[in-house]
Amino acid sequence: MNTFAALADDTRREIVTLVAKNGELTSTEISRNFKMSSPAISQHLKVLKEAKLLQMKKEAQKRIYSLDSSGINEMEDWLLDIKNLWNKRLDKLEKYLLKIKKEKGRD
């Protein structure tokens, strides 16, 4: 699952925000913030891990989650590409409008 599809779900966005604010959280600490079963939260964590938005390390019986910069960077790169394409289109529009303004000034 890609990063944007993973974040299409409200709960998963909330989990990412929660982990971002706290740095590292165990799956139990994450579960305490939601009114759903631990297995349901585990499924969300699995999706976020597969999408490279969260990474998990094991310490004894604990699973500790933190942000995974690779998924965040992938989204950031895509957004920058879209922003650059949009800026190019706006630059072309500006040139066209200046050309029309200049032509009307000659009339």
PDB file of N, CA, C and O in Angstrom, residues 36-77:
ATOM      1  N   MET A  36     -11.110   1.357  20.196  1.00  0.00           N
ATOM      2  CA  MET A  36     -11.243   0.171  19.353  1.00  0.00           C
ATOM      3  C   MET A  36     -10.339  -0.906  19.916  1.00  0.00           C
ATOM      4  O   MET A  36      -9.487  -0.635  20.766  1.00  0.00           O
ATOM      5  N   SER A  37     -10.527  -2.095  19.437  1.00  0.00           N
ATOM      6  CA  SER A  37      -9.772  -3.228  19.977  1.00  0.00           C
ATOM      7  C   SER A  37      -8.289  -3.142  19.624  1.00  0.00           C
ATOM      8  O   SER A  37      -7.910  -2.523  18.630  1.00  0.00           O
ATOM      9  N   SER A  38      -7.484  -3.794  20.440  1.00  0.00           N
ATOM     10  CA  SER A  38      -6.047  -3.857  20.158  1.00  0.00           C
ATOM     11  C   SER A  38      -5.747  -4.522  18.818  1.00  0.00           C
ATOM     12  O   SER A  38      -4.875  -4.061  18.089  1.00  0.00           O
ATOM     13  N   PRO A  39      -6.468  -5.615  18.459  1.00  0.00           N
ATOM     14  CA  PRO A  39      -6.221  -6.205  17.137  1.00  0.00           C
ATOM     15  C   PRO A  39      -6.512  -5.229  15.988  1.00  0.00           C
ATOM     16  O   PRO A  39      -5.812  -5.232  14.975  1.00  0.00           O
ATOM     17  N   ALA A  40      -7.534  -4.386  16.152  1.00  0.00           N
ATOM     18  CA  ALA A  40      -7.846  -3.400  15.106  1.00  0.00           C
ATOM     19  C   ALA A  40      -6.715  -2.386  14.985  1.00  0.00           C
ATOM     20  O   ALA A  40      -6.292  -2.038  13.876  1.00  0.00           O
ATOM     21  N   ILE A  41      -6.197  -1.928  16.118  1.00  0.00           N
ATOM     22  CA  ILE A  41      -5.062  -0.996  16.106  1.00  0.00           C
ATOM     23  C   ILE A  41      -3.848  -1.675  15.490  1.00  0.00           C
ATOM     24  O   ILE A  41      -3.108  -1.070  14.701  1.00  0.00           O
ATOM     25  N   SER A  42      -3.637  -2.946  15.821  1.00  0.00           N
ATOM     26  CA  SER A  42      -2.510  -3.694  15.244  1.00  0.00           C
ATOM     27  C   SER A  42      -2.591  -3.741  13.721  1.00  0.00           C
ATOM     28  O   SER A  42      -1.561  -3.645  13.042  1.00  0.00           O
ATOM     29  N   GLN A  43      -3.801  -3.893  13.202  1.00  0.00           N
ATOM     30  CA  GLN A  43      -3.973  -3.893  11.744  1.00  0.00           C
ATOM     31  C   GLN A  43      -3.579  -2.539  11.155  1.00  0.00           C
ATOM     32  O   GLN A  43      -2.904  -2.462  10.130  1.00  0.00           O
ATOM     33  N   HIS A  44      -4.000  -1.456  11.801  1.00  0.00           N
ATOM     34  CA  HIS A  44      -3.631  -0.116  11.341  1.00  0.00           C
ATOM     35  C   HIS A  44      -2.117   0.072  11.394  1.00  0.00           C
ATOM     36  O   HIS A  44      -1.519   0.622  10.462  1.00  0.00           O
ATOM     37  N   LEU A  45      -1.498  -0.386  12.468  1.00  0.00           N
ATOM     38  CA  LEU A  45      -0.040  -0.264  12.602  1.00  0.00           C
ATOM     39  C   LEU A  45       0.677  -1.066  11.513  1.00  0.00           C
ATOM     40  O   LEU A  45       1.680  -0.606  10.965  1.00  0.00           O
ATOM     41  N   LYS A  46       0.137  -2.225  11.189  1.00  0.00           N
ATOM     42  CA  LYS A  46       0.718  -3.051  10.124  1.00  0.00           C
ATOM     43  C   LYS A  46       0.680  -2.311   8.788  1.00  0.00           C
ATOM     44  O   LYS A  46       1.661  -2.281   8.046  1.00  0.00           O
ATOM     45  N   VAL A  47      -0.457  -1.701   8.478  1.00  0.00           N
ATOM     46  CA  VAL A  47      -0.600  -0.948   7.225  1.00  0.00           C
ATOM     47  C   VAL A  47       0.391   0.213   7.187  1.00  0.00           C
ATOM     48  O   VAL A  47       1.062   0.449   6.177  1.00  0.00           O
ATOM     49  N   LEU A  48       0.501   0.932   8.292  1.00  0.00           N
ATOM     50  CA  LEU A  48       1.415   2.083   8.355  1.00  0.00           C
ATOM     51  C   LEU A  48       2.876   1.641   8.235  1.00  0.00           C
ATOM     52  O   LEU A  48       3.690   2.335   7.628  1.00  0.00           O
ATOM     53  N   LYS A  49       3.178   0.492   8.786  1.00  0.00           N
ATOM     54  CA  LYS A  49       4.535  -0.043   8.673  1.00  0.00           C
ATOM     55  C   LYS A  49       4.828  -0.468   7.231  1.00  0.00           C
ATOM     56  O   LYS A  49       5.895  -0.164   6.689  1.00  0.00           O
ATOM     57  N   GLU A  50       3.886  -1.132   6.589  1.00  0.00           N
ATOM     58  CA  GLU A  50       4.052  -1.563   5.196  1.00  0.00           C
ATOM     59  C   GLU A  50       4.179  -0.367   4.249  1.00  0.00           C
ATOM     60  O   GLU A  50       4.871  -0.440   3.241  1.00  0.00           O
ATOM     61  N   ALA A  51       3.509   0.722   4.592  1.00  0.00           N
ATOM     62  CA  ALA A  51       3.562   1.945   3.773  1.00  0.00           C
ATOM     63  C   ALA A  51       4.802   2.783   4.091  1.00  0.00           C
ATOM     64  O   ALA A  51       4.971   3.867   3.540  1.00  0.00           O
ATOM     65  N   LYS A  52       5.638   2.300   4.977  1.00  0.00           N
ATOM     66  CA  LYS A  52       6.878   2.974   5.377  1.00  0.00           C
ATOM     67  C   LYS A  52       6.631   4.335   6.024  1.00  0.00           C
ATOM     68  O   LYS A  52       7.394   5.277   5.868  1.00  0.00           O
ATOM     69  N   LEU A  53       5.514   4.423   6.748  1.00  0.00           N
ATOM     70  CA  LEU A  53       5.225   5.634   7.511  1.00  0.00           C
ATOM     71  C   LEU A  53       5.646   5.477   8.966  1.00  0.00           C
ATOM     72  O   LEU A  53       5.981   6.451   9.630  1.00  0.00           O
ATOM     73  N   LEU A  54       5.616   4.239   9.452  1.00  0.00           N
ATOM     74  CA  LEU A  54       6.084   3.930  10.795  1.00  0.00           C
ATOM     75  C   LEU A  54       7.102   2.800  10.714  1.00  0.00           C
ATOM     76  O   LEU A  54       7.037   1.965   9.815  1.00  0.00           O
ATOM     77  N   GLN A  55       8.021   2.816  11.651  1.00  0.00           N
ATOM     78  CA  GLN A  55       8.930   1.683  11.787  1.00  0.00           C
ATOM     79  C   GLN A  55       8.747   1.112  13.184  1.00  0.00           C
ATOM     80  O   GLN A  55       8.299   1.808  14.093  1.00  0.00           O
ATOM     81  N   MET A  56       9.064  -0.166  13.327  1.00  0.00           N
ATOM     82  CA  MET A  56       8.835  -0.840  14.593  1.00  0.00           C
ATOM     83  C   MET A  56      10.102  -1.563  15.021  1.00  0.00           C
ATOM     84  O   MET A  56      10.800  -2.141  14.202  1.00  0.00           O
ATOM     85  N   LYS A  57      10.382  -1.449  16.317  1.00  0.00           N
ATOM     86  CA  LYS A  57      11.477  -2.238  16.879  1.00  0.00           C
ATOM     87  C   LYS A  57      10.929  -2.999  18.071  1.00  0.00           C
ATOM     88  O   LYS A  57       9.986  -2.556  18.736  1.00  0.00           O
ATOM     89  N   LYS A  58      11.506  -4.152  18.303  1.00  0.00           N
ATOM     90  CA  LYS A  58      11.054  -4.985  19.430  1.00  0.00           C
ATOM     91  C   LYS A  58      12.049  -4.879  20.571  1.00  0.00           C
ATOM     92  O   LYS A  58      13.261  -4.925  20.356  1.00  0.00           O
ATOM     93  N   GLU A  59      11.503  -4.691  21.764  1.00  0.00           N
ATOM     94  CA  GLU A  59      12.293  -4.732  22.995  1.00  0.00           C
ATOM     95  C   GLU A  59      11.559  -5.663  23.941  1.00  0.00           C
ATOM     96  O   GLU A  59      10.508  -5.303  24.456  1.00  0.00           O
ATOM     97  N   ALA A  60      12.107  -6.830  24.120  1.00  0.00           N
ATOM     98  CA  ALA A  60      11.463  -7.892  24.908  1.00  0.00           C
ATOM     99  C   ALA A  60      10.085  -8.169  24.309  1.00  0.00           C
ATOM    100  O   ALA A  60       9.993  -8.531  23.143  1.00  0.00           O
ATOM    101  N   GLN A  61       9.023  -7.965  25.073  1.00  0.00           N
ATOM    102  CA  GLN A  61       7.664  -8.208  24.578  1.00  0.00           C
ATOM    103  C   GLN A  61       7.029  -6.969  23.938  1.00  0.00           C
ATOM    104  O   GLN A  61       5.938  -7.049  23.399  1.00  0.00           O
ATOM    105  N   LYS A  62       7.709  -5.845  24.019  1.00  0.00           N
ATOM    106  CA  LYS A  62       7.140  -4.584  23.520  1.00  0.00           C
ATOM    107  C   LYS A  62       7.467  -4.361  22.049  1.00  0.00           C
ATOM    108  O   LYS A  62       8.554  -4.683  21.586  1.00  0.00           O
ATOM    109  N   ARG A  63       6.495  -3.782  21.360  1.00  0.00           N
ATOM    110  CA  ARG A  63       6.713  -3.300  20.000  1.00  0.00           C
ATOM    111  C   ARG A  63       6.657  -1.778  20.070  1.00  0.00           C
ATOM    112  O   ARG A  63       5.641  -1.209  20.456  1.00  0.00           O
ATOM    113  N   ILE A  64       7.757  -1.143  19.690  1.00  0.00           N
ATOM    114  CA  ILE A  64       7.858   0.313  19.807  1.00  0.00           C
ATOM    115  C   ILE A  64       7.854   0.920  18.419  1.00  0.00           C
ATOM    116  O   ILE A  64       8.657   0.544  17.555  1.00  0.00           O
ATOM    117  N   TYR A  65       6.947   1.871  18.221  1.00  0.00           N
ATOM    118  CA  TYR A  65       6.764   2.495  16.903  1.00  0.00           C
ATOM    119  C   TYR A  65       7.311   3.919  16.897  1.00  0.00           C
ATOM    120  O   TYR A  65       7.178   4.660  17.864  1.00  0.00           O
ATOM    121  N   SER A  66       7.909   4.273  15.774  1.00  0.00           N
ATOM    122  CA  SER A  66       8.386   5.642  15.532  1.00  0.00           C
ATOM    123  C   SER A  66       8.163   5.951  14.056  1.00  0.00           C
ATOM    124  O   SER A  66       7.854   5.061  13.254  1.00  0.00           O
ATOM    125  N   LEU A  67       8.314   7.226  13.709  1.00  0.00           N
ATOM    126  CA  LEU A  67       8.135   7.619  12.302  1.00  0.00           C
ATOM    127  C   LEU A  67       9.226   7.011  11.437  1.00  0.00           C
ATOM    128  O   LEU A  67      10.368   6.884  11.864  1.00  0.00           O
ATOM    129  N   ASP A  68       8.863   6.672  10.218  1.00  0.00           N
ATOM    130  CA  ASP A  68       9.822   6.184   9.225  1.00  0.00           C
ATOM    131  C   ASP A  68       9.977   7.293   8.189  1.00  0.00           C
ATOM    132  O   ASP A  68       9.046   7.610   7.453  1.00  0.00           O
ATOM    133  N   SER A  69      11.148   7.887   8.153  1.00  0.00           N
ATOM    134  CA  SER A  69      11.359   9.040   7.275  1.00  0.00           C
ATOM    135  C   SER A  69      11.277   8.682   5.794  1.00  0.00           C
ATOM    136  O   SER A  69      10.983   9.544   4.971  1.00  0.00           O
ATOM    137  N   SER A  70      11.480   7.429   5.426  1.00  0.00           N
ATOM    138  CA  SER A  70      11.457   7.082   4.002  1.00  0.00           C
ATOM    139  C   SER A  70      10.064   7.298   3.395  1.00  0.00           C
ATOM    140  O   SER A  70       9.941   7.821   2.290  1.00  0.00           O
ATOM    141  N   GLY A  71       9.018   6.920   4.119  1.00  0.00           N
ATOM    142  CA  GLY A  71       7.660   7.150   3.619  1.00  0.00           C
ATOM    143  C   GLY A  71       7.301   8.626   3.600  1.00  0.00           C
ATOM    144  O   GLY A  71       6.668   9.118   2.669  1.00  0.00           O
ATOM    145  N   ILE A  72       7.724   9.339   4.623  1.00  0.00           N
ATOM    146  CA  ILE A  72       7.468  10.778   4.704  1.00  0.00           C
ATOM    147  C   ILE A  72       8.204  11.489   3.563  1.00  0.00           C
ATOM    148  O   ILE A  72       7.640  12.357   2.894  1.00  0.00           O
ATOM    149  N   ASN A  73       9.441  11.099   3.324  1.00  0.00           N
ATOM    150  CA  ASN A  73      10.228  11.711   2.248  1.00  0.00           C
ATOM    151  C   ASN A  73       9.622  11.437   0.883  1.00  0.00           C
ATOM    152  O   ASN A  73       9.632  12.305  -0.002  1.00  0.00           O
ATOM    153  N   GLU A  74       9.084  10.236   0.693  1.00  0.00           N
ATOM    154  CA  GLU A  74       8.442   9.892  -0.580  1.00  0.00           C
ATOM    155  C   GLU A  74       7.257  10.812  -0.847  1.00  0.00           C
ATOM    156  O   GLU A  74       7.082  11.317  -1.950  1.00  0.00           O
ATOM    157  N   MET A  75       6.452  11.057   0.186  1.00  0.00           N
ATOM    158  CA  MET A  75       5.300  11.955   0.030  1.00  0.00           C
ATOM    159  C   MET A  75       5.766  13.380  -0.229  1.00  0.00           C
ATOM    160  O   MET A  75       5.205  14.077  -1.074  1.00  0.00           O
ATOM    161  N   GLU A  76       6.778  13.809   0.493  1.00  0.00           N
ATOM    162  CA  GLU A  76       7.294  15.159   0.324  1.00  0.00           C
ATOM    163  C   GLU A  76       7.824  15.369  -1.090  1.00  0.00           C
ATOM    164  O   GLU A  76       7.551  16.404  -1.722  1.00  0.00           O
ATOM    165  N   ASP A  77       8.557  14.394  -1.615  1.00  0.00           N
ATOM    166  CA  ASP A  77       9.078  14.484  -2.989  1.00  0.00           C
ATOM    167  C   ASP A  77       7.952  14.603  -4.000  1.00  0.00           C
ATOM    168  O   ASP A  77       8.012  15.414  -4.925  1.00  0.00           O
TER     169      ASP A  77
END
